[in-house]
Amino acid sequence: MDTLPWWQDAVIYQIYPRSFSDGNGDGVGDLRGICDRLDHIADLGVDAVWLSPIFVSPMADFGYDVADYTAVDPVFGTDADLDDLIEGLHQRNMRLLLDWVPNHTSDQHPWFVESRSSRDNPKRDWYVWRDPAPDGGPPNNWIATFKGVPAWTLDEATGQYYLHSFLAEQPDLNWANPEVEEAMHDVLRHWLDRGVDGFRADVVHLIGKGDQLPELSDDHARAIVVAIDEPFTHELLRRIRSLLDSYAHQPMMVGEVYLLGPGQAATYLGDSDELHLSFDFRPVHTAWTADAFRAALATNQQEFAEPRWPTWVMSNHDRQRHRTRLGSDDAARAAAVLTLTVRATPFLYAGEELGLEDAVIPPERVVDPDGRDGTRAPIPWTAGPDHGWGPDPWLPFPPDAGTKCAEVQRDDPDSFLALYRSLLRLRKESPALRRGSFEWAEVGAPTVLAFRRRHGDDEVVVAVNIGPDPAELDLEGTILAGSRSDRPAGAFDGTLAANEAVILTGG
Ligand code: GLC
C-alpha cells in the first residue's frame, strides 16, 4: 500500500491545557494532568495531540502572549513533565504538536523589553515601531482584535507607537527583520530537536505584513486579522517548510490562517512547499442546515482538491462548542459522523468526545478579554462534585458535568464517548475513510448530505440528515456505524431520523 504522510492519515486532538486535567489540584490544568489522562486519549483512538501554548506567559491572553518560547510556564509544570508527555504519547504511538505563536510575543518578552528601551536598541526593529501621525495619533487606522481599540499603543518614553494586532500586551514581531526570522527558526529547531512532531502556527498569515502597513477600508481596519494576506508571508512559509523538511521525522505544521474569503486559506499550502495543512474555519461559522453545510463541504473539497488536503474542524478554544451551536445531542452526534468521515484531517477539540456544551459563565467569573471562557470550561472527568479537579477550578464546569463526564461515559455504549471511539475505530480500519476519494452521492433527499469515499476495493457511503425532520433516502447498503445507538445493525431501511447520520457499505 502506498504511504501517506502521517498527518494526512491522522485525527488530531486539541488540548487546551488550562482546561484539560488538573494534576496538582490548583484548579488549573497542567502537563501532569495530561500525562494522567493519556489512556483516555489513546483509547479514544486519535493519532496526535495539539497543545495550546504551554510556554512562560503573563497570561494576558492565556498563553498566546509568550514571554519565553522555549520554557514551560510553571503553572503548567516543568520541562521534565513535558518530556514525560512526549514520551508517554510516543509510547502510545501518538504524536505531539506544540502551538507556535509567531506573529507576536508578550510585552514581557525580553526581546520586547529591549526593543522598547530606546530607539537605537539593537532589537528596536524586531517589532513594528512607527512615529505618531501628524496629529499625534496612531500611525494608521488599524483596530486591534478583541477590544476594539487602536492596534497601536504609544510608548511615552520613546515617543513612538508599536503595533499589536491583538492586545497591547501582545506586540507584533517584525518578520521583515532577518534576525527575527532566524530567532523564530531557532525556536522551531529547539522543539524539533526535543522530539516534538510539529506545530500549530497561530495566526500565521499575519507574519508577512511587510513594511507598508497601509490605511485600510473601515471594515478591514476593524478586522485586520481577516484582511492581511500578503505575498511575503508565503516567502517566509517556504523557508519554514524547508526547515521542517530537513528533519527526518516528518514534522508537520498546520496554520491558523484566519482568512475566510474564497480560496484564501488554501493558498497557504503553496505548491506543497508552505504549510502542510491550513485550517478551513468554514464549518465553525456555518449554520447547521443542509444547504449551508453542503455548500461549506463542497467549497472545502474544491479548494483543497488534490494535491491539496483539507482539514475539518467544528470546535476549538476560540469559538462556542458545536454541541452548543447545533443545539442538540442528536445534531452533535451527526456532526461527529461528518467530521470523522469527510476527506480531511479532522481536528477534535477535547471535550467534544463527551458531547460537552459551553459553560455558562456568570459575569464575576469572566476572565478572557474576548468572551471565550465558555468553550474553555474544565473537562469533567469524574461524576463526583469536584469532577477530578482541585476544589476551585479556574472556570465553572459545563452543564450536566455529573453525567457528561468521562467516568460515566466510559462504559456506556450509548454515550458520546462510545460513538467517537467506534467512529475512530472504523476510520482506522477503512482506507476509504482515511484517504479515499470524495464524491457526492445522489439520494433524492434534500436535507441529506450524502457522499461516497473510495480507495481501491474499499468503498463507503455516508449520509447525514441535517434538520428537524426524518428523511426517506434512495440508498441501500449495510450499516457500518451511525450516530444513533438505537439504530439496528444490518441492512439500511432507507429512512434517517432527524439529525441522524449513517455510514454504509455495499451501497
Ligand atoms: C489565535 C488563537 C487565539 C489567540 C489569538 C492571538 O486566534 O487561536 O486564542 O487569542 O490567536 O494569539
XYZ file of C-alpha atoms and ligand atoms in Angstrom:
519
model
C 0.000 0.000 0.000
C 1.263 3.492 -0.806
C 2.422 5.518 2.145
C 0.808 8.775 3.029
C 2.401 11.432 5.185
C 1.222 10.734 8.728
C -0.682 13.998 9.078
C -2.873 13.198 6.110
C -3.891 9.951 7.729
C -4.361 11.307 11.242
C -7.024 12.551 13.602
C -5.685 15.378 15.739
C -6.955 16.137 19.228
C -6.664 19.689 20.539
C -5.973 20.129 24.235
C -6.408 23.498 25.901
C -4.051 22.739 28.791
C -5.621 25.040 31.402
C -8.900 23.223 30.982
C -7.980 19.627 30.328
C -6.881 17.976 33.553
C -5.545 19.245 36.862
C -2.589 17.172 38.045
C -1.729 19.195 41.160
C -5.130 20.294 42.433
C -4.575 24.035 41.991
C -7.635 24.417 39.784
C -5.655 24.981 36.567
C -4.983 22.147 34.156
C -1.348 21.182 33.617
C 1.054 18.795 31.878
C 0.984 16.270 34.718
C -2.786 16.227 34.372
C -2.465 15.462 30.655
C 0.005 12.649 31.431
C -2.583 11.218 33.851
C -5.159 11.076 31.041
C -3.064 9.540 28.294
C -5.087 6.351 28.414
C -8.275 8.308 27.773
C -6.653 9.905 24.738
C -5.182 6.629 23.470
C -8.473 4.735 23.995
C -10.270 7.380 22.007
C -8.050 6.431 19.086
C -6.580 9.757 17.943
C -3.146 9.947 16.328
C -1.768 13.240 17.560
C -2.296 15.873 20.221
C -2.020 19.603 19.662
C -1.399 21.530 22.856
C -2.436 25.172 23.034
C 0.519 27.220 24.391
C 2.302 25.969 27.495
C 5.165 28.472 27.465
C 6.127 31.103 30.016
C 3.493 33.793 29.786
C 1.947 36.598 31.841
C -1.368 35.070 30.599
C -2.930 38.283 29.314
C -4.228 36.022 26.509
C -3.788 32.776 28.469
C -0.519 31.741 26.864
C -0.926 33.315 23.420
C 1.295 36.065 24.864
C 4.611 34.242 25.091
C 7.470 35.580 27.233
C 9.827 32.637 26.602
C 9.299 30.314 23.649
C 11.480 27.539 24.983
C 10.429 27.280 28.636
C 7.313 25.732 30.156
C 5.249 28.094 32.305
C 5.319 26.911 35.942
C 1.520 26.899 36.036
C 1.667 24.026 33.525
C 4.614 22.226 35.137
C 8.240 21.647 34.290
C 10.430 20.730 31.388
C 10.588 17.212 32.790
C 6.782 17.000 32.714
C 6.885 17.908 29.048
C 9.475 15.220 28.368
C 7.228 12.727 30.148
C 4.320 13.804 27.998
C 6.312 13.495 24.759
C 7.496 10.065 25.829
C 4.068 8.940 27.016
C 2.495 9.956 23.719
C 5.213 8.373 21.612
C 4.967 5.136 23.587
C 1.306 5.037 22.673
C 2.045 5.783 19.012
C 0.738 9.313 19.173
C 2.471 12.498 18.127
C 2.705 15.915 19.737
C 2.172 19.305 18.128
C 3.009 22.471 20.032
C 1.360 25.837 19.474
C 3.866 28.257 17.970
C 2.879 31.915 18.192
C 4.983 33.644 15.544
C 3.092 36.887 14.985
C 3.541 38.437 18.406
C 5.211 37.964 21.763
C 4.250 39.111 25.224
C 5.196 42.671 26.091
C 7.176 40.995 28.896
C 9.324 39.011 26.463
C 12.970 40.115 26.883
C 13.055 40.901 23.166
C 10.305 43.483 23.571
C 11.649 44.809 26.851
C 14.873 45.553 24.995
C 13.110 46.814 21.911
C 11.121 49.402 23.808
C 14.091 50.502 25.935
C 15.357 53.018 23.361
C 15.042 53.954 19.718
C 18.569 52.798 18.991
C 18.435 49.493 20.835
C 19.624 46.703 18.517
C 16.248 44.983 18.955
C 14.206 48.128 18.200
C 13.467 46.849 14.714
C 12.392 43.406 15.952
C 8.946 44.909 16.482
C 6.864 47.299 14.418
C 7.533 50.845 15.635
C 6.215 53.960 13.897
C 6.174 57.679 14.544
C 2.829 59.179 15.507
C 0.594 60.578 12.748
C 0.921 64.351 12.261
C -1.916 64.897 14.771
C -0.069 62.793 17.359
C -2.481 59.876 16.941
C -1.788 56.287 15.807
C 0.179 55.808 12.562
C -2.733 54.215 10.691
C -6.375 53.255 11.188
C -5.925 49.616 12.189
C -8.050 48.343 15.065
C -6.839 45.580 17.398
C -8.696 42.303 17.654
C -10.644 41.790 20.933
C -11.142 45.209 22.434
C -11.977 47.492 19.512
C -9.125 49.862 20.418
C -6.415 51.075 18.010
C -3.853 48.416 17.095
C -1.157 50.863 18.188
C -0.003 51.817 21.656
C 2.176 54.856 22.311
C 5.352 54.211 24.230
C 5.635 57.514 26.098
C 9.327 57.105 26.879
C 10.488 56.789 23.273
C 7.646 58.711 21.615
C 6.719 56.017 19.093
C 3.794 53.685 18.650
C 4.127 49.881 18.468
C 1.753 47.644 16.534
C -0.327 44.948 18.218
C -2.864 43.038 16.146
C -4.312 41.713 19.416
C -3.930 43.060 22.978
C -1.471 45.835 23.822
C 0.297 43.093 25.816
C 0.930 41.240 22.503
C 3.272 43.389 20.361
C 3.658 42.191 16.735
C 7.081 40.964 15.690
C 8.689 42.426 12.580
C 9.390 39.433 10.349
C 10.893 41.741 7.728
C 13.936 41.754 10.003
C 16.025 38.643 9.211
C 17.160 38.418 12.846
C 13.554 37.838 13.897
C 13.158 35.120 11.304
C 16.348 33.457 12.492
C 15.335 33.665 16.159
C 11.936 32.131 15.403
C 13.546 29.392 13.322
C 15.704 28.658 16.351
C 12.539 28.181 18.396
C 11.271 25.630 15.892
C 14.611 23.807 15.886
C 14.696 23.770 19.670
C 11.416 21.873 19.870
C 12.080 19.622 16.888
C 15.366 18.616 18.472
C 13.425 17.821 21.639
C 11.304 15.328 19.719
C 8.189 17.369 19.028
C 6.360 16.291 15.857
C 5.171 19.620 14.595
C 3.293 22.803 15.282
C 0.028 24.588 15.047
C 1.055 28.064 13.931
C -1.033 30.834 15.459
C -2.459 33.468 13.039
C 0.453 32.644 10.780
C -0.909 34.601 7.795
C -0.157 37.824 9.674
C 3.618 37.410 9.816
C 4.360 38.795 6.348
C 2.818 42.222 6.842
C 5.856 43.852 5.283
C 6.822 47.472 5.776
C 3.973 49.341 4.196
C 1.063 48.960 6.639
C -1.382 50.968 4.515
C -4.615 52.547 5.706
C -7.408 50.019 5.269
C -11.066 50.483 4.434
C -13.111 50.888 7.623
C -14.389 47.309 7.504
C -10.943 45.870 7.027
C -9.344 48.133 9.612
C -11.801 46.753 12.157
C -10.875 43.199 11.228
C -7.181 43.241 10.379
C -6.861 39.552 11.147
C -9.007 38.704 8.140
C -7.623 41.497 5.943
C -3.904 40.741 5.817
C -2.965 38.366 3.007
C 0.493 39.296 1.699
C 2.959 37.569 -0.657
C 5.798 37.993 1.862
C 4.118 35.510 4.222
C 4.359 32.844 1.517
C 8.067 33.510 1.151
C 8.521 33.144 4.911
C 6.479 29.947 4.948
C 8.602 28.391 2.208
C 11.679 28.884 4.360
C 9.865 27.438 7.392
C 8.853 24.441 5.306
C 12.479 23.852 4.245
C 13.475 23.882 7.899
C 10.763 21.355 8.784
C 11.604 19.180 5.791
C 15.230 18.980 6.908
C 14.102 16.755 9.792
C 13.683 13.053 9.132
C 10.642 12.529 11.366
C 8.283 14.456 9.058
C 7.358 17.332 11.341
C 4.119 18.961 10.293
C 2.809 22.499 10.513
C -0.885 23.332 10.476
C -1.573 27.022 10.155
C -4.305 29.088 11.656
C -4.931 31.112 8.522
C -7.944 33.115 9.544
C -8.912 34.144 6.035
C -12.437 33.182 5.144
C -12.604 34.517 1.579
C -12.860 32.150 -1.408
C -9.708 30.113 -1.812
C -7.620 32.240 0.533
C -6.675 29.758 3.264
C -5.819 27.064 0.701
C -3.178 29.221 -0.981
C -1.074 28.913 2.181
C -0.301 25.328 1.234
C 1.633 26.790 -1.695
C 2.911 24.228 -4.102
C 3.264 21.661 -1.279
C 6.094 23.913 -0.134
C 4.397 26.052 2.541
C 2.080 24.825 5.326
C 1.240 21.127 5.400
C -2.311 21.922 6.455
C -4.243 25.171 6.587
C -7.371 25.306 8.727
C -10.654 25.808 6.958
C -12.854 27.549 9.529
C -15.997 27.499 7.449
C -17.611 24.602 9.374
C -17.229 26.613 12.572
C -19.055 29.550 11.020
C -21.758 27.631 9.174
C -25.353 27.348 10.375
C -26.478 23.749 10.916
C -28.698 23.475 7.852
C -28.350 21.052 4.970
C -27.889 23.772 2.369
C -25.287 25.669 4.352
C -23.265 22.592 5.244
C -23.480 21.169 1.737
C -22.044 24.434 0.434
C -19.327 24.541 3.117
C -18.288 20.966 2.433
C -18.355 21.454 -1.338
C -16.120 24.510 -1.048
C -13.805 22.732 1.359
C -13.361 19.801 -1.020
C -12.981 22.006 -4.068
C -10.465 24.446 -2.611
C -8.402 21.636 -1.122
C -8.688 19.269 -4.087
C -5.675 17.048 -4.910
C -2.791 17.537 -4.462
C -4.001 19.647 -1.549
C -5.509 18.123 1.544
C -8.199 19.748 3.732
C -8.864 19.946 7.447
C -12.269 19.658 9.075
C -12.956 21.297 12.408
C -16.185 22.010 14.280
C -14.912 23.392 17.611
C -11.855 24.985 19.181
C -10.799 27.167 22.103
C -11.898 30.375 20.351
C -15.494 29.556 19.421
C -18.633 28.273 21.060
C -18.577 24.474 21.164
C -20.569 22.936 18.327
C -22.756 20.978 20.742
C -23.970 24.383 21.940
C -24.131 25.897 18.455
C -26.027 22.993 16.948
C -28.456 22.794 19.840
C -28.929 19.062 20.495
C -27.109 15.846 21.269
C -28.533 14.306 18.094
C -27.119 17.080 15.918
C -23.722 16.957 17.651
C -23.605 13.183 17.161
C -24.446 13.540 13.478
C -21.717 16.182 13.223
C -19.254 13.699 14.750
C -20.011 11.256 11.935
C -19.498 14.002 9.369
C -16.238 15.190 10.971
C -14.725 11.729 11.036
C -15.774 10.672 7.540
C -15.102 13.606 5.220
C -11.952 13.663 3.113
C -9.818 15.699 5.504
C -7.606 15.622 8.537
C -10.157 16.023 11.346
C -9.351 18.162 14.375
C -11.278 17.304 17.542
C -11.446 19.756 20.437
C -11.036 17.938 23.748
C -14.411 17.505 25.371
C -16.353 17.150 22.141
C -15.993 13.384 22.558
C -18.071 13.830 25.719
C -20.666 15.972 23.955
C -19.826 18.925 26.181
C -21.609 22.216 25.888
C -20.122 25.597 26.699
C -20.263 26.519 30.367
C -22.452 29.386 31.441
C -20.091 31.994 32.874
C -21.520 34.390 35.451
C -20.226 37.951 34.946
C -17.994 37.806 38.035
C -16.178 34.726 36.678
C -15.336 36.187 33.246
C -11.565 36.126 32.704
C -10.974 36.176 28.941
C -10.615 39.516 27.141
C -12.707 38.187 24.254
C -15.582 36.303 25.906
C -14.243 32.808 25.138
C -14.463 31.344 28.650
C -17.488 29.144 27.940
C -15.678 26.905 25.462
C -12.689 26.663 27.825
C -14.566 25.204 30.795
C -12.749 22.397 32.646
C -13.318 18.875 31.342
C -15.309 16.846 33.889
C -13.524 13.558 34.476
C -15.482 12.051 37.343
C -19.101 12.203 38.451
C -18.242 13.430 41.954
C -18.648 17.089 42.865
C -15.056 18.116 42.036
C -15.113 16.154 38.738
C -11.464 15.209 39.199
C -10.286 18.787 39.742
C -8.964 20.752 42.712
C -11.524 22.498 44.920
C -11.515 25.738 42.966
C -11.269 25.291 39.169
C -10.412 28.409 37.212
C -13.738 28.342 35.369
C -17.141 26.754 36.108
C -17.882 23.286 34.672
C -20.081 22.788 31.617
C -23.760 21.823 32.120
C -24.548 18.222 33.148
C -20.938 17.629 34.225
C -22.085 14.815 36.536
C -23.423 12.733 33.651
C -21.408 14.023 30.704
C -18.124 13.197 32.439
C -15.588 10.694 31.151
C -16.106 8.276 34.058
C -19.820 7.819 33.411
C -19.493 7.636 29.633
C -16.619 5.183 29.604
C -18.773 2.070 30.000
C -21.979 3.369 28.468
C -22.449 2.073 24.915
C -24.970 4.844 24.222
C -22.595 7.652 25.161
C -20.882 10.261 23.024
C -17.578 8.712 24.026
C -18.645 5.306 22.733
C -19.729 6.916 19.460
C -16.428 8.747 18.957
C -14.464 5.626 19.782
C -16.408 3.490 17.357
C -16.087 6.082 14.587
C -12.352 6.377 15.139
C -12.010 2.603 15.121
C -13.949 2.304 11.894
C -11.842 5.043 10.340
C -8.671 3.174 11.280
C -9.955 0.047 9.586
C -11.165 1.751 6.425
C -8.664 3.080 3.870
C -11.612 4.687 2.067
C -12.491 6.792 5.100
C -8.939 7.791 5.821
C -7.617 8.540 2.400
C -10.264 7.717 -0.178
C -11.657 9.936 -2.899
C -14.725 12.078 -2.218
C -17.760 12.123 -4.455
C -21.278 13.383 -3.765
C -23.980 10.698 -3.815
C -27.459 11.453 -5.129
C -30.025 10.070 -2.658
C -33.115 12.104 -3.507
C -33.496 13.746 -0.108
C -32.808 17.492 0.023
C -31.906 17.607 3.726
C -29.381 14.780 3.432
C -25.673 15.270 2.689
C -24.548 12.017 1.121
C -21.117 11.207 -0.209
C -19.052 8.257 -1.282
C -15.479 7.581 -0.201
C -13.452 5.088 -2.198
C -9.959 3.666 -2.014
C -9.139 0.551 -4.041
C -11.799 -2.039 -3.192
C -12.919 -0.241 -0.087
C -15.997 1.915 -0.555
C -18.350 3.512 1.944
C -21.271 5.876 1.689
C -22.020 8.429 4.373
C -25.453 10.021 4.735
C -26.118 12.847 7.173
C -29.628 14.175 7.645
C -29.308 17.769 8.765
C -32.553 19.104 10.074
C -35.573 18.556 12.283
C -37.469 16.071 10.070
C -36.937 12.427 9.116
C -35.865 11.766 5.529
C -36.534 8.969 3.013
C -33.433 8.078 1.026
C -32.897 6.347 -2.221
C -29.952 4.414 -0.810
C -29.152 0.811 0.053
C -26.338 -0.815 1.951
C -25.274 -2.343 5.209
C -24.818 -0.222 8.301
C -21.208 0.056 9.473
C -21.854 2.712 12.076
C -24.250 5.509 12.815
C -24.878 8.473 15.058
C -27.776 6.842 16.952
C -27.108 3.979 19.290
C -30.659 2.633 18.760
C -30.124 2.133 15.016
C -30.234 -1.613 14.371
C -27.291 -3.226 12.596
C -27.780 -4.900 9.206
C -29.422 -3.589 6.070
C -30.258 0.105 5.917
C -34.028 0.631 5.716
C -33.814 3.863 3.729
C -35.047 6.180 6.486
C -32.994 8.585 8.569
C -34.367 10.205 11.701
C -33.967 13.954 12.206
C -30.264 14.721 12.684
C -29.201 11.157 12.108
C -26.112 10.033 10.191
C -25.105 6.582 8.958
C -22.082 5.021 7.318
C -22.902 2.212 4.883
C -21.025 -0.289 2.860
C -22.144 -2.102 -0.277
C -24.436 0.769 -1.351
C -5.405 32.883 17.691
C -5.678 31.990 18.874
C -6.386 32.792 19.911
C -5.473 33.925 20.328
C -5.055 34.756 19.131
C -3.919 35.663 19.466
O -6.557 33.306 17.072
O -6.404 30.862 18.475
O -6.756 32.028 21.026
O -6.133 34.733 21.253
O -4.613 33.954 18.060
O -2.749 34.931 19.652
